mmCIF file of C-alpha atoms in Angstrom:
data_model
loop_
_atom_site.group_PDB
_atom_site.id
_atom_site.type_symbol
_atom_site.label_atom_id
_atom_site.label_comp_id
_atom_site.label_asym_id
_atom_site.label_seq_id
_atom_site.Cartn_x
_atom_site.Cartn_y
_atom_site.Cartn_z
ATOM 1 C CA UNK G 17 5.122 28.040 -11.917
ATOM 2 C CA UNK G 18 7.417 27.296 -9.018
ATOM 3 C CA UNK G 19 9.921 24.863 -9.288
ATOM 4 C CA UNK G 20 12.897 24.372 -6.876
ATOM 5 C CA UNK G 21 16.570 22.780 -8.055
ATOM 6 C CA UNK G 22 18.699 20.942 -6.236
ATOM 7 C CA UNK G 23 21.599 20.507 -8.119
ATOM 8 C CA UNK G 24 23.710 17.707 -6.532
ATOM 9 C CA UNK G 25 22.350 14.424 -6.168
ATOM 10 C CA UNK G 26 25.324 13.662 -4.006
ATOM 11 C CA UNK G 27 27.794 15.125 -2.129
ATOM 12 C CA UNK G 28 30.107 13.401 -0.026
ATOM 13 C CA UNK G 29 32.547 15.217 2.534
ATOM 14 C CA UNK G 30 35.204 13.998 5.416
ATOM 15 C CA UNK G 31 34.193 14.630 9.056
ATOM 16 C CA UNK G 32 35.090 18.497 9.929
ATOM 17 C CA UNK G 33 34.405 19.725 6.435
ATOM 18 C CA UNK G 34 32.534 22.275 5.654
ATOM 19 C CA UNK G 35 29.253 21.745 3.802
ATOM 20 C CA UNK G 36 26.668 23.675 1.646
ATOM 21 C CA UNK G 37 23.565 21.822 -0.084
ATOM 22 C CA UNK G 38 22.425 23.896 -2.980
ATOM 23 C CA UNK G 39 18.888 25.181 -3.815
ATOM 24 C CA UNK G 40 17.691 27.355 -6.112
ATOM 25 C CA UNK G 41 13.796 28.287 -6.525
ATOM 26 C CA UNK G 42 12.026 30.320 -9.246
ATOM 27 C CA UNK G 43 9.104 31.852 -8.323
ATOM 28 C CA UNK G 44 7.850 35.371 -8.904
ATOM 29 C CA UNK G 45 6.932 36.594 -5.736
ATOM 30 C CA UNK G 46 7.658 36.232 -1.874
ATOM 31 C CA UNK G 47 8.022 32.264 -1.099
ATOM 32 C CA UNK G 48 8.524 30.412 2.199
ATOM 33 C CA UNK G 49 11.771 28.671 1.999
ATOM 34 C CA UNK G 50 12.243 24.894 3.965
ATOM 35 C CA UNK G 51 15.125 22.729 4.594
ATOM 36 C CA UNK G 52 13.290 18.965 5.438
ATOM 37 C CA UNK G 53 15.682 16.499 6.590
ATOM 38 C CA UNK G 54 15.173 12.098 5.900
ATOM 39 C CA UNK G 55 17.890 10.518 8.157
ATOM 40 C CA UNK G 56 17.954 6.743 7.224
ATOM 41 C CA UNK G 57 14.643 4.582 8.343
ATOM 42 C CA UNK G 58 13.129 7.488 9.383
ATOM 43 C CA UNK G 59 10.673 9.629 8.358
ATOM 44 C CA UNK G 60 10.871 13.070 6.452
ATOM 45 C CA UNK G 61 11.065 15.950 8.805
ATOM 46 C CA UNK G 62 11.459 19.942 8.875
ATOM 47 C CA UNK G 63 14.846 20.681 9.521
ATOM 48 C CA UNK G 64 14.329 24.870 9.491
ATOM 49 C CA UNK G 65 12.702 27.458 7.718
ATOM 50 C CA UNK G 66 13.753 30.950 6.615
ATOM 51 C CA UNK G 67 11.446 32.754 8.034
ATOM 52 C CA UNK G 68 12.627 31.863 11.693
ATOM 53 C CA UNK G 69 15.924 32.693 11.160
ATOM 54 C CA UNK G 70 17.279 30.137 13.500
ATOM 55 C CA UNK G 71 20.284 27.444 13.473
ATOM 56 C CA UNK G 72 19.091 23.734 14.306
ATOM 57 C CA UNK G 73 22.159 20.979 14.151
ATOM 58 C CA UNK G 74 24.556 23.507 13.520
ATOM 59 C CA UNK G 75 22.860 24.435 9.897
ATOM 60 C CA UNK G 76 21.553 27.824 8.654
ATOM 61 C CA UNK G 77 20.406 28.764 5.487
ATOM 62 C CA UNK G 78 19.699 32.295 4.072
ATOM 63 C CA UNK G 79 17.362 33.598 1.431
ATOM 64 C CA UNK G 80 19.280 35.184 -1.300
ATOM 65 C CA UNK G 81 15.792 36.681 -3.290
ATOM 66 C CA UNK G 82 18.577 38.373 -5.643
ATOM 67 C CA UNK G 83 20.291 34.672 -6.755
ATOM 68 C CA UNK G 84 16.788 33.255 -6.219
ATOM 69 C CA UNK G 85 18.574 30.437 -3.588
ATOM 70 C CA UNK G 86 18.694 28.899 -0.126
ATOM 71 C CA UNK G 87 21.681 27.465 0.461
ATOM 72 C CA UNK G 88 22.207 25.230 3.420
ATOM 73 C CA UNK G 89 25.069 25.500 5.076
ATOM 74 C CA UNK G 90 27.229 23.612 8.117
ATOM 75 C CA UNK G 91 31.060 24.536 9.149
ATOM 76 C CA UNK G 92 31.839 20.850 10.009
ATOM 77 C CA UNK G 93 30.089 18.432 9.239
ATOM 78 C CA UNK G 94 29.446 14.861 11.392
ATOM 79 C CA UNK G 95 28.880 11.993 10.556
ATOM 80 C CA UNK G 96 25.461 12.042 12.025
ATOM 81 C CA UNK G 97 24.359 14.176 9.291
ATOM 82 C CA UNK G 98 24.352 11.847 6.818
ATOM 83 C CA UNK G 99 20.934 11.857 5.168
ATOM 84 C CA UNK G 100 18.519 12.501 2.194
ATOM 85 C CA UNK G 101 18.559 16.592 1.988
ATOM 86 C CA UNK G 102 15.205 18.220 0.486
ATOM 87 C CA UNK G 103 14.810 22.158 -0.310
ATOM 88 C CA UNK G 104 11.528 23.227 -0.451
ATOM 89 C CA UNK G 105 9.095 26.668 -1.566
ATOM 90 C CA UNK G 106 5.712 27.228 -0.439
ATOM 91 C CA UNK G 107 3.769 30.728 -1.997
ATOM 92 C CA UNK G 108 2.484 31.038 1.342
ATOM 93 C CA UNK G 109 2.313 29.406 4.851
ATOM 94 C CA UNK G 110 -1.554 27.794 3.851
ATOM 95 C CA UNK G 111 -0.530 26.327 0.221
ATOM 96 C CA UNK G 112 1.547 23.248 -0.598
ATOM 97 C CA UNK G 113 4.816 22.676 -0.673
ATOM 98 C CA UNK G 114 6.860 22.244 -3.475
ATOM 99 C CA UNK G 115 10.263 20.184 -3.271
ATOM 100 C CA UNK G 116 13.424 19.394 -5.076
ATOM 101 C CA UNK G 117 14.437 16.052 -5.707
ATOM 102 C CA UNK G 118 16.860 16.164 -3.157
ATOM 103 C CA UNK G 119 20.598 15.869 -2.339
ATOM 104 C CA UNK G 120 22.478 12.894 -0.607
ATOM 105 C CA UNK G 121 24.754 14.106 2.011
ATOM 106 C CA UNK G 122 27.356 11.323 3.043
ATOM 107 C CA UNK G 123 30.053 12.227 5.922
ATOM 108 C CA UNK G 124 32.836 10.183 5.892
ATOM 109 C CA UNK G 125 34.679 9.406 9.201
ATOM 110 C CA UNK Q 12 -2.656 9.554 17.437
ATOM 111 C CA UNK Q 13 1.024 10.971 18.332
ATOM 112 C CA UNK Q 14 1.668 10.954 14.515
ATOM 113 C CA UNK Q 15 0.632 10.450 10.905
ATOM 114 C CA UNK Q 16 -0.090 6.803 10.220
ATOM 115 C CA UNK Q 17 -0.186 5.201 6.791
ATOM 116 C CA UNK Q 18 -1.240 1.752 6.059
ATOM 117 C CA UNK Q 19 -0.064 -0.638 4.445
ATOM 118 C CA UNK Q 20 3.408 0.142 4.840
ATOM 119 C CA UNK Q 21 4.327 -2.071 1.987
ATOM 120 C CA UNK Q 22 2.000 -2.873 -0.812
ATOM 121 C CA UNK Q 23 2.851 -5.481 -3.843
ATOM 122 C CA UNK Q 24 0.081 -5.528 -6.457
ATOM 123 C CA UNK Q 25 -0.005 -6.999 -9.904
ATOM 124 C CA UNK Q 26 -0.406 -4.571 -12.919
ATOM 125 C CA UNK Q 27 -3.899 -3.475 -13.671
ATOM 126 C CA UNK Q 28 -4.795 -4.010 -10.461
ATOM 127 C CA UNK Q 29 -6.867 -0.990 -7.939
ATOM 128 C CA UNK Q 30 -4.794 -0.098 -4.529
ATOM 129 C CA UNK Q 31 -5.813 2.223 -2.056
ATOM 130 C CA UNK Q 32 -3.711 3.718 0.430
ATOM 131 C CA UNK Q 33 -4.767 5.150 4.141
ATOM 132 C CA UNK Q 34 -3.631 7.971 5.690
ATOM 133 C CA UNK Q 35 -4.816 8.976 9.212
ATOM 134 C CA UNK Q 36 -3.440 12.588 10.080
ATOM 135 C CA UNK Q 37 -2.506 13.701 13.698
ATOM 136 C CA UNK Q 38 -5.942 14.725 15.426
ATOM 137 C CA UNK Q 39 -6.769 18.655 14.663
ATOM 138 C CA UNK Q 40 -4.552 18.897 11.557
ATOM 139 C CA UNK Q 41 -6.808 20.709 9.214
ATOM 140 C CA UNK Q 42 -4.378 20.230 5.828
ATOM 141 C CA UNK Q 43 -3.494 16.863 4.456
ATOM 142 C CA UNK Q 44 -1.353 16.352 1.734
ATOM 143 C CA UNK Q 45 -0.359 13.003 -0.447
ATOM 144 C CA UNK Q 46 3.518 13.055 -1.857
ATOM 145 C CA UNK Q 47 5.109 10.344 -4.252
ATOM 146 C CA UNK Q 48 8.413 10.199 -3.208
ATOM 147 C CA UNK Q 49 10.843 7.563 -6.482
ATOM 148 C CA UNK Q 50 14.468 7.407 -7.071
ATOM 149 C CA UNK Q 51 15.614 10.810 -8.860
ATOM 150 C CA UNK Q 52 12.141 12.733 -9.237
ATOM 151 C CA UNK Q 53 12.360 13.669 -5.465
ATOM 152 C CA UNK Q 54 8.955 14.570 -3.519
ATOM 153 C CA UNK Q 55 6.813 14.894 -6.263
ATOM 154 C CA UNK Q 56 2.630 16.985 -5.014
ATOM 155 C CA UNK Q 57 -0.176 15.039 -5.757
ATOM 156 C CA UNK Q 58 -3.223 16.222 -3.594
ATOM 157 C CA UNK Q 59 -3.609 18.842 -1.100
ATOM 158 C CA UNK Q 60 -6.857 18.876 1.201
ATOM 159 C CA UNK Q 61 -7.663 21.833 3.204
ATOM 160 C CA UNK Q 62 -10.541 21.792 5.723
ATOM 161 C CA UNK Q 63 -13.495 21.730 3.835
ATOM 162 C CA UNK Q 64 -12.421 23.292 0.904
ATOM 163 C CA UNK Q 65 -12.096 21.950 -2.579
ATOM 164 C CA UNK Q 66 -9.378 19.789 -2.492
ATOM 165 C CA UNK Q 67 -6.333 21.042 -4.728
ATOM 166 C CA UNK Q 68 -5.802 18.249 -7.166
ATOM 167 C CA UNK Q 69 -3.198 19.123 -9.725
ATOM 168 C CA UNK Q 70 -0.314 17.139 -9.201
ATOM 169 C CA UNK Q 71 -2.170 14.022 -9.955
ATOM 170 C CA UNK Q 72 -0.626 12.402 -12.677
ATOM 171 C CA UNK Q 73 -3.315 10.293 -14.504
ATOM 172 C CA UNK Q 74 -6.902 10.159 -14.024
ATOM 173 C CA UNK Q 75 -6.751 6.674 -12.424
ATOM 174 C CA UNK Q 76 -5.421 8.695 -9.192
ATOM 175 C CA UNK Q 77 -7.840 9.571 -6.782
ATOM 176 C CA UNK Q 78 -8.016 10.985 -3.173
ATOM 177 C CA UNK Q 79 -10.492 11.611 -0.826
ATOM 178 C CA UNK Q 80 -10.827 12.622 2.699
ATOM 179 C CA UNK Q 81 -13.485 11.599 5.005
ATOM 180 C CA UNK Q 82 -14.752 13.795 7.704
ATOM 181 C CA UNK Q 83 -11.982 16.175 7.437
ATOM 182 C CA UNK Q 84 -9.831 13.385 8.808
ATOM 183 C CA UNK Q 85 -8.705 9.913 7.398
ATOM 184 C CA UNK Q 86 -7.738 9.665 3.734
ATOM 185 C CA UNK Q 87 -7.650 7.537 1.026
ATOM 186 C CA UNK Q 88 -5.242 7.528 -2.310
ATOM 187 C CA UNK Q 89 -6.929 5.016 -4.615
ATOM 188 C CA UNK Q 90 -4.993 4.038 -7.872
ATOM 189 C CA UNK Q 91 -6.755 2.184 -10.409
ATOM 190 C CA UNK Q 92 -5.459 0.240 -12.942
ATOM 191 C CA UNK Q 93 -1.918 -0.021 -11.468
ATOM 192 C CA UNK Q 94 0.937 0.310 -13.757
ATOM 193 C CA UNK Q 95 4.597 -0.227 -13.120
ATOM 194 C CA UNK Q 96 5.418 3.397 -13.257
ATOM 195 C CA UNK Q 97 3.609 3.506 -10.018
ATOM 196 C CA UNK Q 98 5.823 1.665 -8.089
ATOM 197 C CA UNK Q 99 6.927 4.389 -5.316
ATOM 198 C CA UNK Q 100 6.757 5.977 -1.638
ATOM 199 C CA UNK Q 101 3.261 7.167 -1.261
ATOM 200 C CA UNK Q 102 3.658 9.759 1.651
ATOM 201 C CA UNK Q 103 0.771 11.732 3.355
ATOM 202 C CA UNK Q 104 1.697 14.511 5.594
ATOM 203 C CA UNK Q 105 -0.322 16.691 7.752
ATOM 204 C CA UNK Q 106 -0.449 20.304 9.429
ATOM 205 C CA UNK Q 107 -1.659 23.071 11.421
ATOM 206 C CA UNK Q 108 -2.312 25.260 8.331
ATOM 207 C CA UNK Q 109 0.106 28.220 9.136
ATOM 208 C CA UNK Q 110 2.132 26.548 11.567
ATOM 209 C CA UNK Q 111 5.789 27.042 12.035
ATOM 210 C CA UNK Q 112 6.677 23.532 12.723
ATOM 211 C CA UNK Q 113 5.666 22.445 9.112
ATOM 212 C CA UNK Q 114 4.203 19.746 7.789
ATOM 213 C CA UNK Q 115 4.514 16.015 9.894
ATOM 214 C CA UNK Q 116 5.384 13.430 8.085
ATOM 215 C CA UNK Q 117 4.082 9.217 8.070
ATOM 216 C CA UNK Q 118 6.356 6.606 7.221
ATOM 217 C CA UNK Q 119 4.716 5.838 3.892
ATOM 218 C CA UNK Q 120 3.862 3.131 2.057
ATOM 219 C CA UNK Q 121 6.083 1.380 -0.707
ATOM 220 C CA UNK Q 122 3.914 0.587 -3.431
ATOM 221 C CA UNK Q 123 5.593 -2.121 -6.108
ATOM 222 C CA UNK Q 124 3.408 -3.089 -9.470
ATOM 223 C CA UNK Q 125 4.872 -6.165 -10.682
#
């Protein structure tokens, strides 16, 4: 079955710091990895996805099939990026999504 | 509408109690999908509805969960028999099956069984 860990229910860094939100994912064959993104009072949103390969906020995340992870990473974090962090596996772009239980990310000024 | 709308956005209901929960997806989304999102367990699946296919029901915890989705649009989470283990974020989501901007999000309602 597919499961995805998050490891760190919190992480808390100072403004400028770099950052990396851990996920790892088990899953036998070819998932879709997400990043989704709750910033407080607001609602859950995609932040990227690995199959676009792209940067959005300043974060990127690769697909690391051999360590079975998708790591999100920043080089300095802001403040502004405090929120609720969810990783996230799909078997395919038409099934459900299946998500960790998240990691807190709190930037300190 | 512009988004995914859920109603009620907060729900108190006494134990043993039925609730039902509304969901109206963004117009043309063909998937629709209900989350429970608690303190420590994360986003956890509960029902997945895909056009008119059978709807994929396994992360419903308990027989007195129930879904249902009306004319490929609005749906409805019904729990029976509330119990305090309930208490949580119902989500419902929606999405362009395939699409690259992922699934869209309502603000949920906040279910508490007292």
């Amino acid at each position: 079955a597919q499961r995805v860990t998050q490891p760190e229910k919190l992480l808390s860094v100072f403004k400028g710091a770099p950052v990396e939100l851990k996920c790892n994912y088990s899953y036998s064959g070819s998932p879709e990895l997400f990043w989704y993104v709750q910033y407080s009072r607001q609602r859950l949103q995609l932040l990227l996805r690995h199959i676009s390969r792209e940067s959005i906020k300043g974060f990127t995340a690769d697909l690391n099939k051999g360590e079975t992870s998708f790591h999100l990473k920043k080089p300095f974090a802001q403040e502004e990026d405090s929120a609720m962090y969810y990783c996230a596996l799909s078997k395919h772009n038409t099934d459900k999504l299946i998500f960790g239980t998240g990691t807190r990310l709190q930037v300190f000024p | 509408g512009a988004g995914v709308s859920q109603s009620p956005s907060n729900k108190v209901t006494e134990k043993g109690k039925d609730v039902e929960l509304r969901c109206d997806p963004i117009s043309g989304h063909t998937a629709l999908y209900w989350y429970r999102q608690s303190l420590g367990q994360g986003l956890e699946f509960l029902i997945y509805f895909q056009g008119n296919s059978a709807p994929d029901k396994s992360g419903l915890p308990s027989d007195r969960f129930s879904a249902e989705r009306t004319g490929g649009s609005v749906s409805t989470l019904t729990i029976q028999r509330t119990q305090q283990e309930d208490s949580a974020v119902y989500l419902c989501a929606s999405s362009l099956v395939g699409s690259i901007v992922g699934y869209t999000f309502g603000s949920g309602t906040r279910l508490t069984v007292v």
